[in-house]
Amino acid sequence: MSLYFALAMLEAGSAGQTKADLRDFLAASPETDIGQELSKLYALMSYEREGAAEAIANALWIKEDLVGQDGAGVKEAWLDQMTHEFYASALAVDFSDTKTSQMMSDWVAEQTRGKIKPEIDVSDPLLLLVLMNTVYFKADWLDPFSESDLVEEAFYGQDQVIDQVPYLRGHFTNRSVLLSDRFTAAQLPLMNGRMVFVLPQEGLEAQDLLADPSFLSDLTFASWGGADLRIQLPKFSYRNKTDILKAMEGLGLSDIVQGSPDLSAMLDISAEVSTISQETFIALDEKGVEAAGYTEIQIRETGAMPVEMDQVYLTLNRPFLYIIQDDAGNPLFVGIIRNPLAE
């Protein structure tokens, strides 16, 4: 979700073939106004109540001598759209000042409730602006686990067996479960959404499922069956940082935004995306789930089928996939657990 918001801000500032390619990458239909749709989503994702909280924030960090420069700076129409549709804060900064990167890191930490405090490098002398998005989510289990549900057993990683991993065991009636020839999936409800656990069949890896572009949408719109669920899932807490351009090299994102992209709806000068980085945090225990993520885009100057089931056992003691969805079914966080004890 964080990456989608950040790329949508970039799409709003693009034109021509670059805009068309970004819209295809974002799976936006010709009639979809991405900014207006995300504006509605922003309102839905901003709340805090007992046992549940969700927040999203956007910010633009702009080289100070680009602001107010008619014909040689940032386009006012794009800035207006960022303010009114993306609710983005726009700040004119001096990237050569060492205090700027600290200020940016502090902003991320504040928006993610202290869960992420990134080391931000804005030393590129050609840096023009940085687009940022943060997402924060916290929810208690609708049916919490108890201390008596805790056990320690082995987890069978790809290359090693990890002993004494703490697990949560639960027995729930009438839970949503999906069986296919590739995986077994189950949903556990949260106070403001749900968490989906996907265990690939033996011989398949979690990344094999994610490599299918339609996997997440197929999972969302599949006809889930109801079943008596006995689940065993590991407690975990970890952080992850990803070079998005490298990770999505096979999807052609770098070809769209690097080299000579058309960012003329955003800037009066030629520019390209130099880096897209993302950092995430997630923790799961007997009380619930807490997750946070941030995405940073730096721009520099250039030239399954329904099944009826009675009872399902799901023991997540080898690498598995998780998806955190809010009440509207939006996939806020997606990840793979390969080692529950890794931080």
XYZ file of C-alpha atoms in Angstrom:
343
model
C 0.000 0.000 0.000
C 2.807 2.446 0.877
C 4.545 1.850 -2.444
C 1.266 2.326 -4.318
C 0.678 5.742 -2.720
C 4.248 6.855 -3.469
C 4.100 5.716 -7.094
C 0.692 7.375 -7.460
C 2.238 10.715 -6.458
C 4.875 10.116 -9.124
C 2.200 9.182 -11.688
C 0.391 12.456 -10.988
C 3.555 14.327 -11.942
C 4.232 12.369 -15.108
C 3.006 12.835 -18.671
C 2.963 11.119 -22.047
C 4.203 7.543 -22.312
C 5.652 7.629 -18.794
C 2.199 8.356 -17.383
C 0.633 5.591 -19.472
C 3.287 3.096 -18.359
C 2.923 4.036 -14.685
C -0.851 3.690 -14.895
C -0.395 0.223 -16.377
C 2.059 -0.631 -13.600
C -0.485 0.566 -11.021
C -3.236 -1.422 -12.775
C -5.361 1.711 -13.203
C -8.169 1.527 -15.753
C -8.481 4.394 -18.279
C -11.449 5.913 -16.436
C -9.836 5.754 -12.969
C -8.742 9.024 -11.368
C -6.031 7.630 -9.089
C -5.725 10.784 -7.009
C -9.441 10.980 -6.252
C -9.634 7.276 -5.402
C -6.670 7.502 -3.024
C -8.172 10.625 -1.465
C -11.208 8.544 -0.483
C -8.957 5.752 0.770
C -6.940 8.229 2.836
C -10.069 9.222 4.749
C -10.962 5.585 5.418
C -7.447 4.785 6.639
C -7.202 7.541 9.244
C -8.675 6.569 12.623
C -7.846 5.421 16.133
C -10.114 3.614 18.551
C -9.818 1.024 21.282
C -7.926 -1.975 19.972
C -7.428 -0.523 16.493
C -5.532 2.246 14.713
C -4.627 3.057 11.129
C -2.827 6.070 9.710
C -1.326 7.165 6.422
C 0.801 10.227 5.631
C 2.495 11.756 2.586
C 5.235 14.367 2.348
C 7.202 16.207 -0.335
C 10.713 17.402 0.439
C 11.639 19.917 -2.257
C 14.961 21.579 -3.015
C 14.383 25.097 -1.752
C 15.442 26.956 -4.896
C 12.819 25.068 -6.944
C 9.938 26.636 -5.039
C 8.386 29.754 -6.543
C 10.538 29.603 -9.678
C 8.149 30.245 -12.558
C 9.210 28.073 -15.492
C 12.203 26.568 -13.687
C 10.880 24.716 -10.687
C 8.051 22.583 -9.336
C 4.689 22.863 -11.099
C 2.065 24.572 -8.934
C -0.765 22.425 -10.328
C 1.018 19.254 -9.201
C 1.698 20.747 -5.764
C -1.975 21.671 -5.445
C -2.997 18.114 -6.317
C -0.545 16.703 -3.770
C -1.995 18.969 -1.093
C -5.692 18.496 -1.832
C -5.910 14.870 -2.998
C -2.929 13.234 -1.286
C -2.986 15.469 1.813
C 0.776 15.774 1.459
C 2.902 18.159 3.469
C 5.257 20.123 1.193
C 8.515 21.389 2.656
C 11.248 23.428 0.954
C 14.614 22.220 2.261
C 18.354 22.486 1.765
C 19.524 18.950 0.985
C 23.144 19.952 1.614
C 22.294 20.728 5.252
C 22.951 17.674 7.438
C 19.923 18.593 9.549
C 17.592 17.882 6.609
C 18.102 14.107 6.591
C 17.579 14.058 10.363
C 14.362 16.045 9.993
C 13.125 13.606 7.351
C 13.973 10.609 9.536
C 12.198 12.208 12.498
C 9.094 12.719 10.356
C 9.002 9.027 9.431
C 9.490 8.035 13.080
C 6.625 10.277 14.179
C 4.232 8.943 11.533
C 5.078 5.299 12.309
C 4.793 5.700 16.103
C 8.543 5.206 16.514
C 8.600 1.830 14.768
C 10.740 3.026 11.841
C 13.515 5.608 12.036
C 15.412 5.277 8.767
C 18.875 6.463 7.859
C 18.186 8.786 4.944
C 20.883 9.808 2.478
C 20.171 13.015 0.553
C 23.792 13.766 -0.353
C 23.275 13.531 -4.133
C 24.145 17.044 -5.399
C 21.617 16.667 -8.230
C 18.734 15.750 -5.912
C 15.596 17.793 -6.651
C 12.873 16.343 -4.448
C 11.882 13.341 -2.355
C 8.393 11.816 -2.213
C 7.508 9.959 0.980
C 4.620 7.850 2.207
C 4.092 6.127 5.548
C 1.480 3.591 6.634
C 0.809 2.539 10.232
C -1.523 -0.230 11.388
C -2.272 -1.733 14.777
C -5.040 -4.141 15.722
C -5.922 -6.577 18.472
C -7.142 -10.041 17.569
C -10.917 -10.262 17.619
C -10.404 -13.541 19.502
C -7.097 -13.092 21.364
C -4.796 -15.957 22.237
C -3.944 -16.702 25.871
C -0.735 -17.622 27.681
C -1.865 -21.245 27.679
C -1.859 -21.140 23.868
C 1.938 -20.633 23.779
C 4.231 -23.540 22.854
C 7.825 -23.844 21.627
C 8.601 -26.046 18.661
C 10.912 -26.149 15.644
C 10.489 -24.078 12.480
C 11.703 -25.666 9.248
C 13.394 -22.941 7.227
C 14.647 -23.271 3.680
C 18.209 -24.097 4.734
C 18.005 -24.798 8.452
C 15.885 -26.074 11.291
C 15.284 -23.398 13.938
C 14.653 -24.818 17.398
C 12.516 -23.400 20.206
C 10.397 -21.025 18.178
C 7.440 -19.633 20.190
C 4.104 -20.510 18.590
C 0.501 -19.514 19.195
C -2.043 -22.320 19.014
C -5.707 -21.659 18.399
C -8.909 -23.566 17.758
C -11.631 -21.507 16.080
C -15.026 -22.420 14.683
C -16.376 -21.161 11.370
C -13.193 -19.494 10.122
C -12.586 -18.539 6.487
C -10.297 -21.059 4.815
C -9.187 -21.536 1.207
C -7.649 -24.724 -0.190
C -5.997 -24.998 -3.599
C -3.488 -27.241 -5.315
C -0.816 -24.609 -4.568
C -1.515 -23.540 -0.981
C -3.669 -23.590 2.127
C -4.850 -20.210 3.426
C -6.755 -19.083 6.502
C -8.008 -15.752 7.854
C -7.910 -14.592 11.456
C -10.117 -11.549 12.162
C -8.718 -8.395 13.763
C -10.547 -5.520 15.424
C -10.165 -3.550 12.182
C -9.494 -6.065 9.459
C -7.990 -9.477 9.095
C -4.686 -11.266 8.705
C -4.355 -13.871 6.007
C -1.854 -16.710 6.360
C -0.829 -18.648 3.256
C 1.181 -21.874 3.493
C 2.483 -23.084 0.104
C 2.183 -26.756 -0.680
C 5.346 -28.820 -0.238
C 7.730 -28.142 -3.109
C 6.527 -24.569 -3.637
C 8.048 -21.426 -2.155
C 6.131 -18.377 -0.942
C 7.896 -16.197 -3.515
C 6.588 -18.504 -6.247
C 3.055 -17.486 -5.280
C 3.893 -13.774 -5.200
C 5.544 -14.040 -8.616
C 2.063 -14.572 -10.058
C 0.751 -11.028 -10.755
C -2.843 -12.113 -10.162
C -2.218 -14.009 -6.921
C -3.217 -11.279 -4.450
C -6.333 -10.251 -6.352
C -7.337 -13.887 -6.842
C -6.894 -14.434 -3.113
C -8.997 -11.382 -2.275
C -11.907 -12.269 -4.538
C -11.868 -16.042 -4.077
C -14.863 -17.820 -2.554
C -13.597 -18.736 0.882
C -15.223 -21.628 2.698
C -16.067 -21.868 6.396
C -14.319 -24.460 8.540
C -13.351 -25.491 12.029
C -9.751 -24.187 12.113
C -6.867 -25.426 14.225
C -3.935 -23.121 13.590
C -0.385 -22.908 14.884
C 1.520 -19.757 13.955
C 4.855 -18.412 15.156
C 5.227 -15.162 17.051
C 7.571 -12.845 15.188
C 8.921 -9.322 15.005
C 11.160 -8.115 12.208
C 12.291 -5.193 10.067
C 13.072 -5.221 6.383
C 14.541 -2.712 3.946
C 14.147 -3.155 0.192
C 15.616 -1.527 -2.896
C 12.384 -1.428 -4.889
C 13.967 -0.722 -8.277
C 16.207 -3.761 -7.878
C 13.458 -5.965 -6.453
C 11.088 -5.061 -9.306
C 13.677 -5.120 -12.055
C 11.858 -7.925 -13.829
C 8.617 -5.910 -13.838
C 10.208 -3.063 -15.785
C 9.727 -0.289 -13.214
C 13.251 1.084 -13.663
C 12.694 1.293 -17.429
C 9.665 3.513 -16.794
C 11.135 5.958 -14.278
C 14.852 6.067 -15.114
C 16.734 7.410 -18.111
C 14.488 10.015 -19.698
C 11.043 9.755 -18.097
C 8.499 12.470 -18.802
C 7.952 14.191 -15.445
C 6.830 17.439 -17.048
C 3.599 17.608 -15.022
C 5.759 17.835 -11.905
C 8.909 19.719 -12.906
C 10.010 22.291 -15.449
C 13.415 20.617 -15.757
C 14.477 17.148 -16.915
C 14.671 14.600 -14.117
C 14.604 10.893 -13.331
C 13.996 8.678 -10.330
C 17.325 7.753 -8.761
C 16.147 5.495 -5.923
C 12.982 3.930 -4.548
C 13.472 2.404 -1.115
C 11.052 0.866 1.333
C 11.326 -0.150 4.965
C 8.785 -2.171 6.931
C 8.241 -3.319 10.505
C 5.815 -5.973 11.724
C 5.235 -7.666 15.063
C 2.740 -10.430 15.847
C 1.985 -11.814 19.296
C -0.898 -13.210 21.351
C -2.522 -9.759 21.621
C -2.540 -8.770 17.972
C -0.540 -7.218 15.146
C 1.380 -3.961 14.712
C 2.913 -2.935 11.394
C 4.459 0.133 9.799
C 5.986 0.945 6.449
C 7.524 3.839 4.592
C 8.441 4.388 0.956
C 10.874 6.995 -0.332
C 11.276 8.078 -3.961
C 14.242 10.309 -4.768
C 14.115 12.358 -7.972
C 17.307 13.837 -9.398
C 18.078 16.157 -12.263
C 19.251 14.628 -15.595
C 18.894 15.257 -18.991
C -8.280 -20.078 -6.275
C -11.566 -22.250 -6.309
C -14.219 -22.543 -3.470
C -14.079 -25.710 -1.329
C -16.445 -26.993 1.353
C -14.560 -28.102 4.478
C -15.337 -29.523 7.902
C -12.012 -29.056 9.671
C -8.647 -27.670 8.585
C -5.288 -27.900 10.327
C -2.785 -25.174 9.437
C 0.642 -25.471 11.053
C 2.879 -22.640 9.894
C 6.174 -24.311 10.779
C 7.911 -23.618 7.475
C 8.201 -20.455 5.331
C 4.802 -18.874 4.741
C 3.158 -15.773 3.362
C 1.063 -13.249 5.280
C -1.242 -10.429 4.184
C -2.649 -7.779 6.532
C -5.940 -6.362 5.246
C -8.042 -3.558 6.694
C -11.839 -3.632 6.952
C -12.178 -2.701 3.273
C -9.952 -5.591 2.201
C -7.027 -3.370 1.167
C -3.721 -5.301 1.358
C -1.722 -2.979 3.632
C 1.268 -5.246 4.217
C 2.446 -8.383 2.418
C 5.457 -10.415 3.477
C 7.179 -13.771 3.811
C 8.292 -15.297 7.109
C 11.385 -17.436 6.542
C 12.741 -17.271 10.101
C 10.398 -16.159 12.917
C 13.352 -15.386 15.218
C 15.160 -13.103 12.771
C 14.909 -9.388 13.514
